[in-house]
Coordinates of C-alpha atoms and ligand atoms in Angstrom, one line a residue:
X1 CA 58.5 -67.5 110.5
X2 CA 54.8 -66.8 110.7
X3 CA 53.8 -64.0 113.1
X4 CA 51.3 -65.5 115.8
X5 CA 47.3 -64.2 114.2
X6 CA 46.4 -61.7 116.8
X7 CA 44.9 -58.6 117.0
X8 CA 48.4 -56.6 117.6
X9 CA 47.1 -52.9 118.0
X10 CA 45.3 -54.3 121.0
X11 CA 46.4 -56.9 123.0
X12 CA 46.2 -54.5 126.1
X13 CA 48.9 -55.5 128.8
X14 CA 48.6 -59.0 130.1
X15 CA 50.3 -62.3 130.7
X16 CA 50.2 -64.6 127.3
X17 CA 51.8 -67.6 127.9
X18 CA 54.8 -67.7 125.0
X19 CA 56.7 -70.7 123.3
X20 CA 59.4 -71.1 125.3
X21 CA 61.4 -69.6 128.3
X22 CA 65.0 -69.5 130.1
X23 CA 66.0 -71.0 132.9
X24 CA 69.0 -71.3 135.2
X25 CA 69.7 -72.6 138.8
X26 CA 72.0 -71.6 141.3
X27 CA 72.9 -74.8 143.6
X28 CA 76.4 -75.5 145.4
X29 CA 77.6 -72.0 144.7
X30 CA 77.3 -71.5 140.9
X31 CA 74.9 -70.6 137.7
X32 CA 74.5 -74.3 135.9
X33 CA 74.4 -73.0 131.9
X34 CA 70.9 -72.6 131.7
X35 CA 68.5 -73.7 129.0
X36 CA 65.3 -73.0 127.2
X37 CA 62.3 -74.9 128.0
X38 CA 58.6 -75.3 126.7
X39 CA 57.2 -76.1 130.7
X40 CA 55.7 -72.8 131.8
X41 CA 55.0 -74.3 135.8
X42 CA 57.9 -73.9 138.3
X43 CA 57.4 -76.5 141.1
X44 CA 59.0 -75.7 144.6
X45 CA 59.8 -77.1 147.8
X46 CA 56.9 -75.8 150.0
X47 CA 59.5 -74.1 152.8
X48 CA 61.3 -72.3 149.3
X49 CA 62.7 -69.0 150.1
X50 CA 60.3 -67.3 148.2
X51 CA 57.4 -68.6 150.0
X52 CA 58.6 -68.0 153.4
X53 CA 60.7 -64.6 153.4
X54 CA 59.8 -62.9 149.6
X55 CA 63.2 -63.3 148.2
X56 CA 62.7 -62.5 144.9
X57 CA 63.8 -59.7 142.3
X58 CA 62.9 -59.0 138.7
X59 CA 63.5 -56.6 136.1
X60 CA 61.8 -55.8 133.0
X61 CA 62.5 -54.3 129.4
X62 CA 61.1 -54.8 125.7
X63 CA 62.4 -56.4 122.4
X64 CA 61.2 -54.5 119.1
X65 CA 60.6 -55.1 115.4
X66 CA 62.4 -52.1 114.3
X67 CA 61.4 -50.4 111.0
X68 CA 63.8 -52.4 108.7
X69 CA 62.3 -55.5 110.2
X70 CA 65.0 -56.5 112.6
X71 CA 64.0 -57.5 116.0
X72 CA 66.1 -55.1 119.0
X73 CA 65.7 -55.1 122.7
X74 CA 66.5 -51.3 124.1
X75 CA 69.5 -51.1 126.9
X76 CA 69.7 -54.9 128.1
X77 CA 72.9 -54.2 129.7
X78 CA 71.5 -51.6 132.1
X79 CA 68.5 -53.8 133.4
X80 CA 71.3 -56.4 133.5
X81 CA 73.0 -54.3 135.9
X82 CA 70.3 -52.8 137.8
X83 CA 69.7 -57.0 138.5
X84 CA 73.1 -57.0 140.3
X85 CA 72.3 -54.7 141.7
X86 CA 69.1 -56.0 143.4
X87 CA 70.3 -59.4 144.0
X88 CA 73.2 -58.0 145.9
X89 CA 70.8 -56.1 148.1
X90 CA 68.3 -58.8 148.8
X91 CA 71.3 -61.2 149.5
X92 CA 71.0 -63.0 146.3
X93 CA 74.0 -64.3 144.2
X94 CA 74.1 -62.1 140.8
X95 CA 73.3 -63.3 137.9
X96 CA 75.8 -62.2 135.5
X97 CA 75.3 -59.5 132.8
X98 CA 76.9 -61.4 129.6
X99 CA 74.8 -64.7 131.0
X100 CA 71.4 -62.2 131.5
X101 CA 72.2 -61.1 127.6
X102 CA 73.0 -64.5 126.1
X103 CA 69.0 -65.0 127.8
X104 CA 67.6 -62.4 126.3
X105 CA 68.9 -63.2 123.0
X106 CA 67.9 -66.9 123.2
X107 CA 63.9 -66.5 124.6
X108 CA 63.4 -63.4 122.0
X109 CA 65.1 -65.7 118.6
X110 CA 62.8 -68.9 120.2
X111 CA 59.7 -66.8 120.5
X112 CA 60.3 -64.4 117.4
X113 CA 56.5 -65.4 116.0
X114 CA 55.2 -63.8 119.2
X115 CA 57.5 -60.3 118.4
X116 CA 54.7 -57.8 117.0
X117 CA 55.0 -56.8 114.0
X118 CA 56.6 -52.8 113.5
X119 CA 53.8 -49.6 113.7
X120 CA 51.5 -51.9 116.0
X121 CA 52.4 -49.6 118.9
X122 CA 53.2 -53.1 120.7
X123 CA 56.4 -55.2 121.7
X124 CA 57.6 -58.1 122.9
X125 CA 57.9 -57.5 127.2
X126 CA 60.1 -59.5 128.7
X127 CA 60.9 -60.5 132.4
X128 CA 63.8 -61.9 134.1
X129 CA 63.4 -62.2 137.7
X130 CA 65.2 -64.6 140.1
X131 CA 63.4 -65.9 143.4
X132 CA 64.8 -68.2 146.6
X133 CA 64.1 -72.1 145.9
X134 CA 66.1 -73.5 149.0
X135 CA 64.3 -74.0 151.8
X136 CA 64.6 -71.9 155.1
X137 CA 62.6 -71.4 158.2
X138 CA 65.0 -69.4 160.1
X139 CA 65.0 -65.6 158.5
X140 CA 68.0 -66.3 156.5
X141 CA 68.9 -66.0 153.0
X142 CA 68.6 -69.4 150.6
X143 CA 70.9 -71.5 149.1
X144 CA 69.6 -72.1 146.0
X145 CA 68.1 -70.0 143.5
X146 CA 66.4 -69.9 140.1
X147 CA 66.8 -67.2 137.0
X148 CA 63.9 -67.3 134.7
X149 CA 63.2 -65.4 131.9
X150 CA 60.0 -65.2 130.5
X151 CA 58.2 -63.5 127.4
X152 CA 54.5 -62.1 126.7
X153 CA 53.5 -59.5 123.8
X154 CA 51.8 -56.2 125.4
X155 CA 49.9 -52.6 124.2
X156 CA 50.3 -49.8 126.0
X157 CA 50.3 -50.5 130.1
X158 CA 47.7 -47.9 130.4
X159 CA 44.0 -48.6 128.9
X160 CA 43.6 -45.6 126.5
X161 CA 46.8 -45.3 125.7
X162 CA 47.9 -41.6 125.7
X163 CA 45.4 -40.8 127.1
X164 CA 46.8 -38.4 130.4
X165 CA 46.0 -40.1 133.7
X166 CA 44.9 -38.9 137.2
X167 CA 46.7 -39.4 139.9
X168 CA 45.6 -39.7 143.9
X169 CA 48.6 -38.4 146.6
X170 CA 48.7 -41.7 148.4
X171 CA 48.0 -42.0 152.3
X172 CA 50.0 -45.0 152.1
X173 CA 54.2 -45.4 151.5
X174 CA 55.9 -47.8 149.2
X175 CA 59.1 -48.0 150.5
X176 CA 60.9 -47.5 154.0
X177 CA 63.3 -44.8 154.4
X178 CA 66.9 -46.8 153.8
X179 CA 64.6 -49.8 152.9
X180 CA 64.5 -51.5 149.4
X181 CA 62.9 -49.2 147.6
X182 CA 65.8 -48.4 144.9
X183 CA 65.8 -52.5 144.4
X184 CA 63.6 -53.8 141.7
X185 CA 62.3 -56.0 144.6
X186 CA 58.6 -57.9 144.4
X187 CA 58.1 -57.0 147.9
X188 CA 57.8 -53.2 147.4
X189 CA 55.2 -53.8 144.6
X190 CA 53.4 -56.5 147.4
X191 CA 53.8 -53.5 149.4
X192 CA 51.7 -51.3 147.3
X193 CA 49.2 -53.4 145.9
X194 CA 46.3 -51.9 148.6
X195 CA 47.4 -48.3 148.4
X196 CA 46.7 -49.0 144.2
X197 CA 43.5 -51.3 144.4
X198 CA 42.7 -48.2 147.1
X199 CA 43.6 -45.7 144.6
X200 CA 41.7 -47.1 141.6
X201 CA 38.4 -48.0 143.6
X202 CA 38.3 -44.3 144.2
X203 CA 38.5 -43.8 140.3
X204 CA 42.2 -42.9 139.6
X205 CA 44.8 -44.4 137.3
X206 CA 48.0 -44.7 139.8
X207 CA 49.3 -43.2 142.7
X208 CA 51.2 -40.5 143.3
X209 CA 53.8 -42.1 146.6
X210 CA 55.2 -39.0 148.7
X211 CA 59.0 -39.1 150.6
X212 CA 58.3 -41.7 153.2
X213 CA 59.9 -39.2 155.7
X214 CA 58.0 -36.0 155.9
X215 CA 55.3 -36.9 153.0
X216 CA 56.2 -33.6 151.6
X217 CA 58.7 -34.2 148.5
X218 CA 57.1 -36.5 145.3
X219 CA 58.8 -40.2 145.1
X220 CA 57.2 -42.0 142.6
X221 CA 54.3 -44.3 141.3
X222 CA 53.4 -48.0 142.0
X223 CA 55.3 -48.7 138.6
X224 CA 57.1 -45.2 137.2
X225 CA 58.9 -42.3 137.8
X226 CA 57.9 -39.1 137.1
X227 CA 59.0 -36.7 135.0
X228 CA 57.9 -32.4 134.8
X229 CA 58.4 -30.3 132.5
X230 CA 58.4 -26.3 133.5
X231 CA 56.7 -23.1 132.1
X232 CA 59.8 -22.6 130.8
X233 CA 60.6 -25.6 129.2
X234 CA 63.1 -27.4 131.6
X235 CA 62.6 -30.8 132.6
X236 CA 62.5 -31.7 136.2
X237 CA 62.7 -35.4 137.8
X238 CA 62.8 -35.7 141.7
X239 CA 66.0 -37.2 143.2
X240 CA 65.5 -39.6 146.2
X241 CA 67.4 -42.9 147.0
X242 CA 63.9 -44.5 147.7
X243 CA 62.9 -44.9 144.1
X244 CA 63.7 -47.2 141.4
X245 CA 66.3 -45.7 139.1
X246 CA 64.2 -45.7 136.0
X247 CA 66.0 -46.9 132.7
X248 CA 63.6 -45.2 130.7
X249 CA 64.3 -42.0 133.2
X250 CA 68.0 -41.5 132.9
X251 CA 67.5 -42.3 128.9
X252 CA 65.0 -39.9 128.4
X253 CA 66.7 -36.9 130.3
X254 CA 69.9 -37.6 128.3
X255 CA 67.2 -37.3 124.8
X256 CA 65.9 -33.8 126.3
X257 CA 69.4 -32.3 127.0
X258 CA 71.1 -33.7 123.6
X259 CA 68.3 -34.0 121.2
X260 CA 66.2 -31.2 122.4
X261 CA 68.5 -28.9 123.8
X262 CA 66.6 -28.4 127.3
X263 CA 67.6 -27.8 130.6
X264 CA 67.6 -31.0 133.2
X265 CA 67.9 -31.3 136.5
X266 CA 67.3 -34.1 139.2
X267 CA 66.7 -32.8 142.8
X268 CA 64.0 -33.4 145.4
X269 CA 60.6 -32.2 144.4
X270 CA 58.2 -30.9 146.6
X271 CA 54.6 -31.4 146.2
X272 CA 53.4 -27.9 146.9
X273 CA 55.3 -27.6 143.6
X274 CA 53.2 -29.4 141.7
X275 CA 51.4 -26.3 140.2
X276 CA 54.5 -24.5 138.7
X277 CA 55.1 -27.6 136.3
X278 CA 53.4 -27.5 132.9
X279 CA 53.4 -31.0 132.2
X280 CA 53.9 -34.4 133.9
X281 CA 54.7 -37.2 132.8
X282 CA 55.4 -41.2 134.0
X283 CA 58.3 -43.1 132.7
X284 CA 59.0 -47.0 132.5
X285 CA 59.8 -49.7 130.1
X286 CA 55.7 -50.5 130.9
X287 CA 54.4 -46.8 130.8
X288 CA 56.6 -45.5 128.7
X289 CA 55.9 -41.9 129.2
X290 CA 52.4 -41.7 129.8
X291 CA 51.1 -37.8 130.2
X292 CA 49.3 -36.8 133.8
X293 CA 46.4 -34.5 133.2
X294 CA 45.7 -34.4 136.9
X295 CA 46.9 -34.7 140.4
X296 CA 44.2 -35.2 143.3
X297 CA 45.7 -34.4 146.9
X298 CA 43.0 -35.2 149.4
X299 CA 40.3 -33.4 147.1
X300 CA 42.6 -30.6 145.9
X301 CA 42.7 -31.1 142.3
X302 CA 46.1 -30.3 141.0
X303 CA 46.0 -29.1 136.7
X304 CA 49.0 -29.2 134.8
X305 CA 48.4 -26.8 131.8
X306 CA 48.7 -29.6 129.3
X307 CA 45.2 -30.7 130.4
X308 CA 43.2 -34.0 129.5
X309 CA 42.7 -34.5 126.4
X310 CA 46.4 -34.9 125.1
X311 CA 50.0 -35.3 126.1
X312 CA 51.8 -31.8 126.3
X313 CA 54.1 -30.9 123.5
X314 CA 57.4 -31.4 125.6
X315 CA 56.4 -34.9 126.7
X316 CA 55.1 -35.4 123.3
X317 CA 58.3 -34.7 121.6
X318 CA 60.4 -36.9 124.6
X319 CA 57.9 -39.9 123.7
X320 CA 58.6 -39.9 119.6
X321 CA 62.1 -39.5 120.2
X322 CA 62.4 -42.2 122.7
X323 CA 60.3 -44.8 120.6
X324 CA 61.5 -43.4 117.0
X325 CA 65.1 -44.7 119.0
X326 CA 63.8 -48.0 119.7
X327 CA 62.1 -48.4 116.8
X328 CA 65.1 -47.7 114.7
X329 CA 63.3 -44.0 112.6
X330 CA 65.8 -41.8 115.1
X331 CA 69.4 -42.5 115.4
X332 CA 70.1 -44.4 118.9
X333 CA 73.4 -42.7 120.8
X334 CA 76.1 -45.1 120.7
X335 CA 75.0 -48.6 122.4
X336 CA 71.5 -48.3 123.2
X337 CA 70.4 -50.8 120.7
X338 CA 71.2 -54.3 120.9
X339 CA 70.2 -55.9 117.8
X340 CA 68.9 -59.7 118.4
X341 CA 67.8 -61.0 114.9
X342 CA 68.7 -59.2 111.7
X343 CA 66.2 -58.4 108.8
X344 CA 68.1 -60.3 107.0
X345 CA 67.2 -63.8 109.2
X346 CA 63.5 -63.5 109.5
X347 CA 61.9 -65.2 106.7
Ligands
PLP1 N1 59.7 -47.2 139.1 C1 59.1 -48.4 139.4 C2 58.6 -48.7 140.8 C3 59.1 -49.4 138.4 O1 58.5 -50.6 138.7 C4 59.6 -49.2 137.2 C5 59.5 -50.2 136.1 O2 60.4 -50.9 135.8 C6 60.1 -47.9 136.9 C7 60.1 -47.0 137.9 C8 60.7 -47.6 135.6 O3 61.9 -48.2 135.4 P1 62.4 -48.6 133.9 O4 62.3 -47.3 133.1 O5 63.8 -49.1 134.1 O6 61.5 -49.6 133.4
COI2 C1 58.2 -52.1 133.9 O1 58.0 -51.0 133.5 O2 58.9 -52.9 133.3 C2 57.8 -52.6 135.2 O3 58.4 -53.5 135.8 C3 56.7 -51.9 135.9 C4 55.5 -52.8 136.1 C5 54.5 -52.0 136.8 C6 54.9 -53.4 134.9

């Protein structure tokens, strides 16, 4: 299979539309089987769900060529779960796991020319998400439903790639307390599209959300968790039940404590901390972990010690770990790797 001709090491992070994509309904209380199609429009009722009340979830993880060639997505079965998850708390039937991972498998093997190529530094990102198609006007949940799966290659999410970002303390929340915010929902990212076009008119990368409570303990970004390492080597991630429970997250802190050896913990941290940390560091499927060189609180500069011209040598470490798993050069702990398409099969 011929790859696609493109310029891999820097496609950036965009929407390309791809071969084909996956789609099932939900209609009279059940999945139909699903199928792959070529149309990349979705047509819809104009009172759909979606449109009216924002029902809609999504996740989002990345297939791989791996070194031997084989193609791999990177824990399926947790963003498979985490989807439960969110359907169940926007009132949404679930779509379920061994269907989500029969998807996967399909759109990656039908789009396999559009998989980059291994030591491009890009992958294949894909995105299920599920939305209301039935139509209400009361506030009410929908009948009907559609899963959709779709594919586009992407470079690093941020431009420069490691380059460490700066950060504002945002004015502005992302999630309500006991709101949606632990649900991969589309309406908390609605929700924080003017605190980030806010935050980057001003000249920073990303924000920096605060606790919605007391706006004194550190949440998370518009699209990552954070991650801080300490003087003395320990790593640090804040707990709070208004964040997304980052894949990426809970993977790498498992790689710190049994590849590295270090100290974790998760608990609430407070932003006055900041400047005991060392390094910082945002994690997602998108970000992957991208350094922090800087945090800006209402003109107070916050420095970690790592500075900005690199990533720090704990983050650095945590980020050729994580890829050398996904990428098949480190050995993956038991399950992480799904394999879709075998060296073997690509010709
Ligand atoms: N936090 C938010 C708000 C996100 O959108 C994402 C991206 O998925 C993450 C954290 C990171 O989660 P994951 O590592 O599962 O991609
Ligand atoms: C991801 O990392 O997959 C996300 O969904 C975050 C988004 C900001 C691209």
């Amino acid at each position: 299979m011929e790859k696609k001709n493109m310029d891999w090491e820097n496609i950036g992070f965009g929407y390309r539309k791809t071969d084909k994509r996956y789609v099932s309904e939900y209609k009279g209380g059940r999945w139909d089987k699903g199928l792959l199609t070529s149309d990349a429009n979705v047509v819809l009722n104009e009172c759909a769900g979606i449109l009216q009340y924002c029902q809609e979830i999504f996740e989002g993880l990345k297939a791989y060529t791996a070194k031997d060639g084989s193609i791999v997505t990177f824990r399926p079965d947790l963003n498979a779960e985490r989807m439960m998850d969110s359907a169940r708390g926007m009132e949404m039937p679930p779509f379920p796991k061994e269907k989500f991972l029969e998807a996967v498998d399909q759109v990656v093997t039908a789009n396999i020319s559009w998989v980059p190529p291994y030591g491009t530094g890009a992958s294949l990102y894909l995105r299920p998400y599920m939305f209301a198609t039935g139509p209400v006007i009361g506030v009410k949940p929908s009948d009907e439903y559609q899963f959709r799966l779709i594919c586009t290659p992407v470079g690093p999410y941020f431009k420069g790639g490691a380059r460490p970002l700066t950060l504002c303390v945002s004015d502005y929340d992302r999630a309500a307390p006991r709101g949606t915010g632990h649900l991969k929902a589309g309406l908390n990212y609605a929700m924080s599209l003017h605190a980030y076009v806010t935050a980057h008119d001003a000249g920073f990368d990303e924000n920096m959300f605060l606790d919605p409570v007391t706006h004194t303990y550190v949440e998370e970004t518009g699209g990552a968790n954070f991650l801080f390492v300490t003087k003395d080597n320990e790593i640090v991630t804040p707990e709070s039940n208004t964040i997304l429970p980052s894949i990426t997250r809970r993977s790498m802190l498992y790689v710190a404590e049994h590849y590295l050896g270090l100290k974790v913990t998760e608990r609430p941290v407070r932003l006055s901390e900041l400047p005991d940390f060392a390094e910082c560091g945002l994690c997602g499927t998108a970000a992957v972990i991208s350094p922090v060189g800087k945090v800006v609180d209402h003109g107070k500069e916050i420095c970690f010690a790592s500075g900005m011209e690199k990533m720090g040598p704990v983050i650095q470490q945590l980020y050729d770990l994580l890829t050398g798993i996904q990428l098949g050069t480190t050995e993956a702990p038991e399950g992480w790797i799904r394999k879709i398409i075998d060296k073997d099969q690509i010709f």
